[in-house]
Short mmCIF file of C-alpha atoms and ligand atoms in Angstrom, two decimals:
data_model
loop_
_atom_site.label_atom_id
_atom_site.label_comp_id
_atom_site.label_asym_id
_atom_site.label_seq_id
_atom_site.Cartn_x
_atom_site.Cartn_y
_atom_site.Cartn_z
CA MET A 1 11.65 0.28 2.93
CA HIS A 2 14.53 -2.05 3.64
CA ASN A 3 16.73 -2.70 0.66
CA SER A 4 16.59 -6.46 0.99
CA LEU A 5 12.95 -6.32 -0.11
CA LEU A 6 14.19 -5.59 -3.59
CA THR A 7 16.24 -8.70 -4.02
CA ARG A 8 15.27 -11.85 -5.79
CA GLU A 9 16.19 -13.75 -2.62
CA TRP A 10 13.47 -11.91 -0.70
CA ALA A 11 10.90 -12.84 -3.35
CA GLU A 12 12.06 -16.45 -3.23
CA GLU A 13 11.68 -16.45 0.54
CA MET A 14 8.14 -15.10 0.21
CA ASP A 15 7.34 -17.90 -2.22
CA ARG A 16 8.69 -20.46 0.24
CA GLN A 17 6.43 -19.08 2.96
CA ASP A 18 3.40 -18.90 0.66
CA GLU A 19 0.71 -21.31 1.86
CA LEU A 20 -1.06 -21.13 -1.51
CA ALA A 21 2.07 -21.89 -3.55
CA ARG A 22 0.96 -25.45 -4.36
CA PHE A 23 -1.94 -24.21 -6.49
CA ARG A 24 0.37 -22.71 -9.09
CA GLN A 25 1.27 -26.14 -10.48
CA GLU A 26 -2.41 -26.77 -11.15
CA PHE A 27 -2.47 -24.04 -13.79
CA TYR A 28 -1.18 -23.92 -17.33
CA VAL A 29 1.43 -21.26 -16.76
CA GLN A 30 3.41 -20.89 -20.00
CA GLU A 31 7.13 -21.33 -19.60
CA GLY A 32 8.95 -18.00 -19.71
CA THR A 33 5.77 -15.95 -19.65
CA ILE A 34 4.67 -13.91 -16.67
CA TYR A 35 0.91 -13.66 -16.87
CA LEU A 36 -0.43 -10.55 -15.15
CA ASN A 37 -3.75 -10.38 -16.97
CA GLY A 38 -5.85 -12.63 -14.73
CA ASN A 39 -8.16 -9.70 -14.05
CA SER A 40 -9.32 -9.93 -17.68
CA LEU A 41 -9.06 -13.65 -18.34
CA GLY A 42 -7.91 -16.03 -15.65
CA LEU A 43 -5.60 -18.88 -16.69
CA MET A 44 -6.81 -22.38 -17.35
CA SER A 45 -6.36 -24.88 -14.56
CA LYS A 46 -6.01 -28.62 -14.98
CA ARG A 47 -9.07 -29.13 -12.84
CA ALA A 48 -11.15 -26.80 -15.00
CA GLU A 49 -9.95 -28.66 -18.06
CA ALA A 50 -10.83 -32.00 -16.45
CA SER A 51 -14.33 -30.92 -15.49
CA LEU A 52 -14.93 -29.62 -19.00
CA PHE A 53 -13.92 -33.04 -20.36
CA THR A 54 -16.19 -34.74 -17.82
CA LEU A 55 -19.19 -32.86 -19.15
CA MET A 56 -18.23 -33.51 -22.75
CA GLU A 57 -18.03 -37.19 -21.85
CA SER A 58 -21.58 -37.16 -20.55
CA TRP A 59 -22.74 -35.65 -23.82
CA LYS A 60 -20.78 -38.34 -25.67
CA HIS A 61 -22.18 -41.23 -23.61
CA TYR A 62 -25.65 -40.20 -22.60
CA GLY A 63 -26.94 -37.88 -25.30
CA ILE A 64 -30.22 -36.43 -24.10
CA ASP A 65 -30.03 -38.42 -20.86
CA GLY A 66 -27.07 -36.28 -19.80
CA TRP A 67 -29.66 -33.91 -18.39
CA THR A 68 -30.31 -36.36 -15.57
CA GLN A 69 -27.44 -38.86 -15.75
CA GLY A 70 -23.68 -38.94 -15.68
CA LYS A 71 -21.31 -37.47 -13.11
CA ARG A 72 -22.84 -34.00 -13.25
CA PRO A 73 -26.41 -34.10 -14.55
CA TRP A 74 -26.87 -30.92 -16.54
CA PHE A 75 -30.35 -30.18 -15.28
CA PHE A 76 -29.08 -29.45 -11.76
CA LEU A 77 -25.62 -28.09 -12.52
CA ALA A 78 -26.38 -24.37 -12.07
CA GLU A 79 -28.00 -25.11 -8.72
CA GLN A 80 -25.16 -27.39 -7.65
CA LEU A 81 -22.50 -24.87 -8.44
CA ARG A 82 -23.98 -22.29 -6.15
CA VAL A 83 -22.90 -24.39 -3.20
CA ARG A 84 -19.32 -23.48 -4.06
CA LEU A 85 -20.04 -19.95 -5.20
CA ALA A 86 -21.99 -18.82 -2.16
CA PRO A 87 -18.90 -18.67 0.10
CA LEU A 88 -17.11 -16.45 -2.43
CA ILE A 89 -19.73 -13.75 -2.12
CA GLY A 90 -21.02 -14.35 1.40
CA ALA A 91 -24.48 -15.55 0.43
CA GLU A 92 -26.98 -18.18 1.44
CA GLU A 93 -27.09 -20.83 -1.24
CA HIS A 94 -30.66 -20.11 -2.33
CA GLU A 95 -29.69 -16.48 -3.02
CA VAL A 96 -27.24 -17.47 -5.77
CA ILE A 97 -27.48 -18.94 -9.25
CA VAL A 98 -24.91 -19.57 -11.96
CA THR A 99 -26.39 -18.17 -15.14
CA GLY A 100 -25.99 -15.76 -18.02
CA SER A 101 -23.30 -13.14 -18.28
CA THR A 102 -22.74 -9.91 -16.43
CA THR A 103 -24.57 -7.85 -19.02
CA VAL A 104 -27.51 -10.22 -19.33
CA ASN A 105 -27.78 -10.49 -15.56
CA ILE A 106 -27.83 -6.71 -15.22
CA HIS A 107 -30.67 -6.64 -17.72
CA GLN A 108 -32.50 -9.32 -15.78
CA LEU A 109 -32.11 -7.75 -12.35
CA VAL A 110 -32.71 -4.17 -13.41
CA ALA A 111 -35.81 -5.37 -15.28
CA THR A 112 -36.87 -6.91 -11.97
CA PHE A 113 -35.84 -4.33 -9.39
CA TYR A 114 -36.08 -1.01 -11.18
CA GLN A 115 -39.55 0.09 -10.17
CA PRO A 116 -39.94 3.80 -10.87
CA GLN A 117 -42.66 5.47 -8.83
CA GLY A 118 -43.78 9.10 -8.64
CA ASN A 119 -40.66 11.28 -8.64
CA ARG A 120 -38.41 8.35 -7.89
CA THR A 121 -37.50 7.40 -11.45
CA LYS A 122 -33.75 7.79 -11.85
CA ILE A 123 -30.94 5.27 -11.98
CA VAL A 124 -27.50 6.14 -10.64
CA ALA A 125 -24.26 4.65 -11.95
CA ASP A 126 -20.77 6.07 -12.14
CA ALA A 127 -18.93 7.86 -14.90
CA LEU A 128 -16.10 5.33 -14.81
CA ASN A 129 -18.15 2.17 -15.14
CA PHE A 130 -17.63 -0.49 -17.75
CA PRO A 131 -19.53 0.49 -20.94
CA SER A 132 -21.69 -2.62 -21.05
CA ASP A 133 -23.20 -1.86 -17.64
CA ILE A 134 -24.07 1.62 -18.85
CA TYR A 135 -25.55 0.37 -22.14
CA ALA A 136 -27.75 -2.06 -20.23
CA LEU A 137 -28.98 0.67 -17.88
CA GLN A 138 -29.66 3.01 -20.78
CA SER A 139 -31.73 0.43 -22.61
CA GLN A 140 -33.62 -0.54 -19.45
CA LEU A 141 -34.55 3.12 -18.94
CA ARG A 142 -35.73 3.37 -22.54
CA LEU A 143 -37.82 0.22 -22.15
CA SER A 144 -39.51 1.87 -19.16
CA GLY A 145 -40.24 4.96 -21.20
CA PHE A 146 -37.54 7.24 -19.75
CA ASP A 147 -34.84 9.21 -21.51
CA PRO A 148 -31.41 7.96 -20.42
CA ASP A 149 -29.98 11.45 -20.96
CA THR A 150 -32.06 12.76 -18.09
CA HIS A 151 -32.63 9.59 -16.08
CA LEU A 152 -29.26 7.91 -15.96
CA ILE A 153 -27.16 9.89 -13.50
CA ARG A 154 -23.45 9.24 -13.64
CA ILE A 155 -21.44 10.10 -10.57
CA PRO A 156 -18.46 12.09 -11.84
CA SER A 157 -14.87 11.36 -10.93
CA ALA A 158 -12.58 14.30 -10.14
CA ASP A 159 -9.42 12.61 -11.43
CA GLY A 160 -10.93 10.25 -13.98
CA ARG A 161 -9.69 7.24 -12.03
CA CYS A 162 -11.38 6.98 -8.65
CA LEU A 163 -14.73 7.81 -7.10
CA ASP A 164 -15.20 9.88 -3.99
CA GLU A 165 -17.66 8.27 -1.60
CA GLY A 166 -18.96 11.67 -0.49
CA GLU A 167 -19.70 12.41 -4.13
CA ILE A 168 -21.56 9.10 -4.45
CA ALA A 169 -23.59 9.97 -1.36
CA ARG A 170 -24.56 13.35 -2.81
CA HIS A 171 -26.06 11.61 -5.85
CA LEU A 172 -28.29 9.28 -3.84
CA THR A 173 -31.29 11.59 -3.77
CA GLU A 174 -35.01 11.02 -3.41
CA GLU A 175 -35.36 10.99 -7.20
CA VAL A 176 -33.30 7.81 -7.40
CA ALA A 177 -34.98 4.42 -7.65
CA LEU A 178 -31.91 2.23 -8.18
CA VAL A 179 -28.12 2.46 -8.00
CA LEU A 180 -25.69 0.10 -9.68
CA LEU A 181 -22.03 0.35 -8.71
CA PRO A 182 -18.89 -1.74 -9.15
CA THR A 183 -17.42 -3.35 -6.04
CA VAL A 184 -14.00 -2.69 -7.59
CA LEU A 185 -13.53 -0.26 -10.48
CA TYR A 186 -12.24 -2.07 -13.53
CA GLY A 187 -9.84 0.70 -14.50
CA SER A 188 -8.14 1.97 -11.39
CA GLY A 189 -8.83 -1.01 -9.15
CA GLN A 190 -10.41 1.17 -6.49
CA ARG A 191 -12.53 -0.85 -4.10
CA LEU A 192 -15.70 0.75 -2.80
CA ASP A 193 -17.20 0.38 0.66
CA VAL A 194 -20.01 -1.97 -0.33
CA GLU A 195 -21.49 -2.24 3.14
CA GLY A 196 -21.44 1.49 3.92
CA LEU A 197 -22.85 2.52 0.55
CA THR A 198 -25.53 -0.16 0.68
CA ASN A 199 -26.67 1.10 4.08
CA LEU A 200 -26.67 4.67 2.89
CA ALA A 201 -28.73 3.88 -0.21
CA HIS A 202 -31.22 1.91 1.88
CA GLU A 203 -31.62 4.79 4.34
CA ARG A 204 -32.65 6.83 1.33
CA GLY A 205 -35.07 4.24 -0.02
CA ILE A 206 -32.92 3.21 -2.98
CA VAL A 207 -32.44 -0.34 -4.30
CA VAL A 208 -28.74 -1.24 -4.58
CA GLY A 209 -27.07 -3.56 -7.06
CA TRP A 210 -23.35 -4.34 -7.24
CA ASP A 211 -21.24 -5.46 -10.15
CA ALA A 212 -18.65 -7.76 -8.61
CA CYS A 213 -16.75 -8.68 -11.80
CA HIS A 214 -13.48 -7.33 -10.44
CA SER A 215 -13.76 -8.61 -6.92
CA ILE A 216 -15.23 -12.10 -7.15
CA GLY A 217 -12.48 -14.63 -6.66
CA ALA A 218 -10.07 -11.97 -5.47
CA MET A 219 -11.56 -11.09 -2.10
CA PRO A 220 -14.36 -12.07 0.27
CA HIS A 221 -17.78 -10.41 0.26
CA GLN A 222 -20.69 -10.48 2.70
CA PHE A 223 -23.57 -9.68 0.38
CA HIS A 224 -26.13 -11.38 2.57
CA LYS A 225 -25.03 -9.77 5.82
CA TRP A 226 -24.61 -6.37 4.19
CA GLY A 227 -28.19 -6.52 2.93
CA VAL A 228 -27.19 -5.99 -0.72
CA ASP A 229 -30.33 -6.21 -2.88
CA PHE A 230 -28.69 -7.87 -5.87
CA ALA A 231 -25.31 -8.48 -7.45
CA VAL A 232 -23.89 -9.82 -10.72
CA TRP A 233 -20.50 -11.12 -11.83
CA CYS A 234 -18.65 -13.00 -14.53
CA SER A 235 -16.58 -16.12 -14.05
CA TYR A 236 -13.75 -15.63 -16.52
CA LYS A 237 -11.66 -13.10 -14.58
CA TYR A 238 -10.38 -14.09 -11.13
CA VAL A 239 -12.64 -17.16 -11.02
CA ASN A 240 -10.78 -18.74 -13.97
CA GLY A 241 -13.93 -20.13 -15.57
CA GLY A 242 -12.70 -19.72 -19.15
CA PRO A 243 -13.57 -17.34 -22.00
CA GLY A 244 -17.30 -16.69 -22.02
CA GLY A 245 -17.69 -18.79 -18.88
CA VAL A 246 -21.14 -18.56 -17.33
CA GLY A 247 -21.62 -15.68 -14.88
CA GLY A 248 -23.80 -15.51 -11.84
CA LEU A 249 -26.15 -13.45 -9.78
CA PHE A 250 -27.20 -12.89 -6.21
CA VAL A 251 -30.61 -11.80 -5.01
CA HIS A 252 -31.07 -11.21 -1.29
CA GLU A 253 -33.54 -13.54 0.37
CA LYS A 254 -35.63 -10.59 1.50
CA HIS A 255 -36.70 -10.32 -2.16
CA LEU A 256 -37.42 -14.04 -2.58
CA PRO A 257 -39.51 -15.59 -3.91
CA ALA A 258 -39.61 -13.14 -6.79
CA THR A 259 -41.10 -12.87 -10.23
CA PRO A 260 -38.24 -12.17 -12.64
CA GLY A 261 -38.47 -9.20 -14.97
CA LEU A 262 -37.39 -11.45 -17.85
CA ALA A 263 -38.96 -14.87 -17.60
CA GLY A 264 -37.88 -18.06 -19.31
CA TRP A 265 -38.52 -21.73 -18.76
CA PHE A 266 -35.26 -22.42 -16.92
CA GLY A 267 -36.43 -20.03 -14.22
CA SER A 268 -39.24 -22.46 -13.46
CA ASP A 269 -39.73 -24.43 -10.33
CA LYS A 270 -37.74 -27.48 -11.37
CA GLN A 271 -40.45 -29.93 -10.40
CA ARG A 272 -42.91 -28.12 -12.68
CA GLN A 273 -40.70 -27.10 -15.59
CA PHE A 274 -41.57 -30.09 -17.71
CA ASP A 275 -45.29 -29.72 -17.17
CA MET A 276 -44.93 -27.52 -20.25
CA THR A 277 -47.87 -25.29 -19.38
CA HIS A 278 -48.11 -21.65 -20.42
CA THR A 279 -48.36 -20.50 -16.82
CA PHE A 280 -44.89 -19.70 -15.51
CA VAL A 281 -44.25 -21.01 -12.01
CA PRO A 282 -40.93 -19.49 -10.97
CA ALA A 283 -38.48 -21.26 -8.67
CA GLU A 284 -38.68 -19.93 -5.13
CA ASP A 285 -34.95 -19.24 -4.97
CA ALA A 286 -32.59 -17.18 -7.12
CA GLY A 287 -32.87 -19.91 -9.75
CA ALA A 288 -35.99 -18.04 -10.89
CA PHE A 289 -33.72 -15.54 -12.65
CA GLN A 290 -32.42 -18.06 -15.15
CA ILE A 291 -33.83 -17.57 -18.61
CA GLY A 292 -33.07 -20.25 -21.20
CA THR A 293 -31.22 -23.56 -21.31
CA PRO A 294 -27.96 -23.30 -19.32
CA HIS A 295 -24.71 -23.13 -21.30
CA VAL A 296 -23.52 -26.40 -19.86
CA LEU A 297 -20.15 -26.55 -21.59
CA SER A 298 -19.37 -22.97 -20.59
CA MET A 299 -20.30 -23.77 -17.03
CA ALA A 300 -18.26 -26.96 -16.92
CA PRO A 301 -14.83 -25.44 -16.14
CA LEU A 302 -16.32 -23.82 -13.05
CA VAL A 303 -16.82 -27.21 -11.46
CA GLY A 304 -13.07 -27.77 -11.25
CA SER A 305 -12.10 -24.17 -10.71
CA LEU A 306 -14.46 -23.53 -7.81
CA GLU A 307 -13.23 -26.67 -6.08
CA MET A 308 -9.83 -24.98 -5.79
CA PHE A 309 -11.36 -21.86 -4.26
CA GLY A 310 -12.96 -24.09 -1.68
CA GLU A 311 -9.61 -25.59 -0.77
CA ALA A 312 -7.58 -22.38 -0.86
CA GLY A 313 -10.16 -20.28 1.01
CA ILE A 314 -11.09 -16.80 -0.15
CA GLU A 315 -9.62 -15.14 2.97
CA ARG A 316 -6.22 -16.62 2.25
CA ILE A 317 -6.52 -15.66 -1.41
CA ARG A 318 -7.20 -12.04 -0.45
CA ALA A 319 -4.34 -12.00 2.05
CA LYS A 320 -1.88 -13.19 -0.57
CA SER A 321 -3.32 -10.90 -3.24
CA LEU A 322 -2.76 -7.91 -0.96
CA ARG A 323 0.83 -8.96 -0.31
CA LEU A 324 1.46 -9.40 -4.04
CA THR A 325 0.01 -6.04 -5.04
CA GLN A 326 1.77 -4.29 -2.13
CA TYR A 327 5.06 -5.82 -3.22
CA LEU A 328 4.41 -4.75 -6.81
CA MET A 329 3.72 -1.17 -5.71
CA ASP A 330 6.83 -1.14 -3.50
CA LEU A 331 8.93 -2.25 -6.45
CA VAL A 332 7.38 0.40 -8.70
CA ASP A 333 8.10 3.09 -6.10
CA THR A 334 11.73 2.13 -5.71
CA GLU A 335 12.83 0.56 -8.99
CA LEU A 336 10.88 2.75 -11.39
CA ALA A 337 11.19 6.07 -9.56
CA GLY A 338 11.67 9.03 -11.89
CA MET A 339 10.52 7.11 -14.99
CA GLY A 340 7.12 8.77 -15.30
CA PHE A 341 5.00 6.10 -13.61
CA GLN A 342 2.21 6.85 -11.23
CA ILE A 343 0.07 4.44 -9.23
CA GLY A 344 -3.58 4.99 -10.20
CA ASN A 345 -5.26 2.82 -7.55
CA PRO A 346 -5.73 3.81 -3.93
CA ARG A 347 -2.93 2.36 -1.83
CA ALA A 348 -4.77 1.37 1.34
CA ASP A 349 -5.50 -2.35 1.63
CA GLU A 350 -9.23 -1.88 2.13
CA GLN A 351 -9.45 0.47 -0.85
CA ARG A 352 -7.82 -1.59 -3.53
CA GLY A 353 -8.83 -4.64 -5.52
CA GLY A 354 -6.74 -7.35 -7.11
CA HIS A 355 -4.80 -5.37 -9.66
CA VAL A 356 -2.37 -2.47 -9.68
CA SER A 357 -3.13 0.34 -12.07
CA LEU A 358 0.06 1.86 -13.42
CA ILE A 359 -0.30 5.15 -15.22
CA HIS A 360 2.17 6.24 -17.87
CA GLU A 361 1.77 8.48 -20.91
CA GLU A 362 3.52 5.82 -22.99
CA ALA A 363 1.21 3.06 -21.71
CA VAL A 364 0.36 1.67 -25.17
CA ARG A 365 3.94 1.17 -26.23
CA ILE A 366 5.05 -0.01 -22.81
CA CYS A 367 2.34 -2.69 -22.83
CA LYS A 368 3.49 -3.91 -26.23
CA ALA A 369 7.09 -3.96 -25.07
CA LEU A 370 6.10 -5.89 -21.94
CA LYS A 371 4.45 -8.52 -24.11
CA GLY A 372 7.56 -8.61 -26.26
CA GLU A 373 9.57 -9.31 -23.12
CA GLY A 374 7.27 -12.10 -21.97
CA VAL A 375 5.13 -10.19 -19.49
CA VAL A 376 1.38 -10.16 -20.21
CA PRO A 377 -0.17 -6.92 -18.94
CA ASP A 378 -3.54 -5.43 -19.68
CA TYR A 379 -3.91 -2.06 -21.35
CA ARG A 380 -6.84 0.28 -20.82
CA ALA A 381 -7.11 3.51 -22.80
CA PRO A 382 -5.69 6.02 -22.62
CA ASP A 383 -2.81 5.56 -20.21
CA VAL A 384 -3.44 2.64 -17.86
CA ILE A 385 -1.33 -0.50 -17.55
CA ARG A 386 -3.20 -2.97 -15.39
CA LEU A 387 -1.08 -5.57 -13.65
CA ALA A 388 -2.80 -8.36 -11.79
CA PRO A 389 -0.68 -10.83 -9.85
CA VAL A 390 -3.18 -13.57 -9.06
CA ALA A 391 -2.98 -15.34 -5.71
CA LEU A 392 -3.61 -18.84 -7.06
CA TYR A 393 -0.90 -18.79 -9.70
CA THR A 394 1.43 -15.78 -9.57
CA SER A 395 4.62 -16.03 -7.54
CA PHE A 396 6.52 -13.24 -5.82
CA VAL A 397 9.52 -14.02 -7.99
CA GLU A 398 7.38 -13.37 -11.06
CA VAL A 399 6.40 -9.95 -9.71
CA TRP A 400 10.06 -9.20 -9.08
CA GLU A 401 11.02 -10.42 -12.56
CA ALA A 402 8.20 -8.46 -14.25
CA ILE A 403 9.39 -5.22 -12.71
CA LYS A 404 12.96 -6.02 -13.61
CA ARG A 405 11.90 -6.43 -17.24
CA LEU A 406 9.81 -3.27 -17.11
CA LYS A 407 12.78 -1.35 -15.75
CA ARG A 408 14.89 -2.56 -18.65
CA ILE A 409 12.17 -1.59 -21.12
CA MET A 410 12.35 1.94 -19.71
CA THR A 411 16.10 2.36 -19.26
CA ASP A 412 16.92 0.87 -22.67
CA LYS A 413 13.92 2.65 -24.24
CA ILE A 414 12.77 -0.67 -25.73
CA TYR A 415 9.20 0.62 -25.88
CA GLU A 416 10.21 3.14 -28.53
CA GLN A 417 10.51 0.27 -31.01
CA TYR A 418 6.75 -0.27 -30.84
CA SER A 419 3.94 1.65 -32.52
CA ASN A 420 1.61 3.85 -30.58
CA GLU A 421 -1.66 2.29 -31.75
CA ARG A 422 -3.71 0.08 -29.55
CA GLY A 423 -4.95 -3.31 -30.72
CA VAL A 424 -8.58 -4.28 -31.29
CA VAL A 425 -8.86 -6.14 -28.00
CA ALA A 426 -7.40 -3.80 -25.44
C1 PLP B 501 -15.85 -7.87 -17.36
C2 PLP B 501 -16.95 -6.93 -17.09
C3 PLP B 501 -18.14 -6.97 -17.83
C4 PLP B 501 -18.31 -7.95 -18.97
O1 PLP B 501 -19.63 -8.28 -19.16
P1 PLP B 501 -20.03 -9.57 -20.01
O2 PLP B 501 -21.48 -9.53 -20.07
O3 PLP B 501 -19.47 -10.75 -19.27
O4 PLP B 501 -19.37 -9.45 -21.33
C5 PLP B 501 -19.14 -6.09 -17.52
N1 PLP B 501 -18.99 -5.18 -16.52
C6 PLP B 501 -17.86 -5.12 -15.79
C7 PLP B 501 -17.73 -4.11 -14.70
C8 PLP B 501 -16.81 -5.98 -16.05
O5 PLP B 501 -15.69 -5.91 -15.35
#
């Protein structure tokens, strides 16, 4: 690599050429702080704040009539928002709904699409998946009368960081009814071949669901075209929907209309919902998978946030994200060589997500020192430092500056001043 890449001037030049640079000023970026934790909780934007206030205003002014009046009538909000969400995941609008949370949506869609028959009774997930996904699968198996110890198959990982696609393929046997995989692994940031694995599972008669928590808002998807059966995601990571922001789900139109595994009145055909009968008439689109009253105030920031995604374009967001993470890895390779760091994510563009996974045996203390030096990283036990430069608000100069501070933390052994215990939220 040419030496000039390592200079602040080069980073400044990249920022000047950045066609998404104008979005940074729309976010509350704290002075002096370099926020690299957008993969856990995206920053607040002014537009998200404004749309939250808009919905609070309609509560203030309309009371109960806010359901049908005001700027954004609550009764139709989840359905309206899918217009902006569909392009992020490559879906037809009627295949998407904003509802629930990742975990709840897994429960809903596994309750709907896990249909054990004969010898085909197992569910496949991976040994590296987020615990909540696994807990949900375990309880769904129990509810169907199966023992999760024998019926939840977890694809092992040879290095504890990444999955081998050949190994995934070997686990998709004729005993498997359903497979749930992450589009991007939350730890290492490995991105899986969603299209290829979906096709493979379908050839073997297996229903495929994807957890897109770590890819939505960071890269494009083509869930409809790829024939994905269902998918779930949250909105508080790269989509910047705020803490506890309402998640979403996708169900391919080939499965619609569908009867949801877990029914509730907000899954009703909207024209019939207020008939108040005891016969459930589900919506014909993915709206059928809603359960109870939508969390309007937790959905509100999405109105403003998704507008920005529409303007920026998810292709451009991915292109910048790849440049940012590549630059970060280049700086790690050159500036931090010999300091015990290792890159835990695959390096190829098509195999990595939106964050860089830095491995170091002193990860706990290094993360604390980074925070002390004004860089917000994300720690994952036991030895992973996740760094997510986010296309909409992180600059190249910030990446350069973060690595400069990290280098100083290592050369001056600043991390040794911190204790080796992880915090409660980490
Ligand atoms: C963030 C995340 C979750 C969180 O689920 P919630 O129901 O929103 O708390 C679950 N699974 C994965 C893979 C995640 O990345």
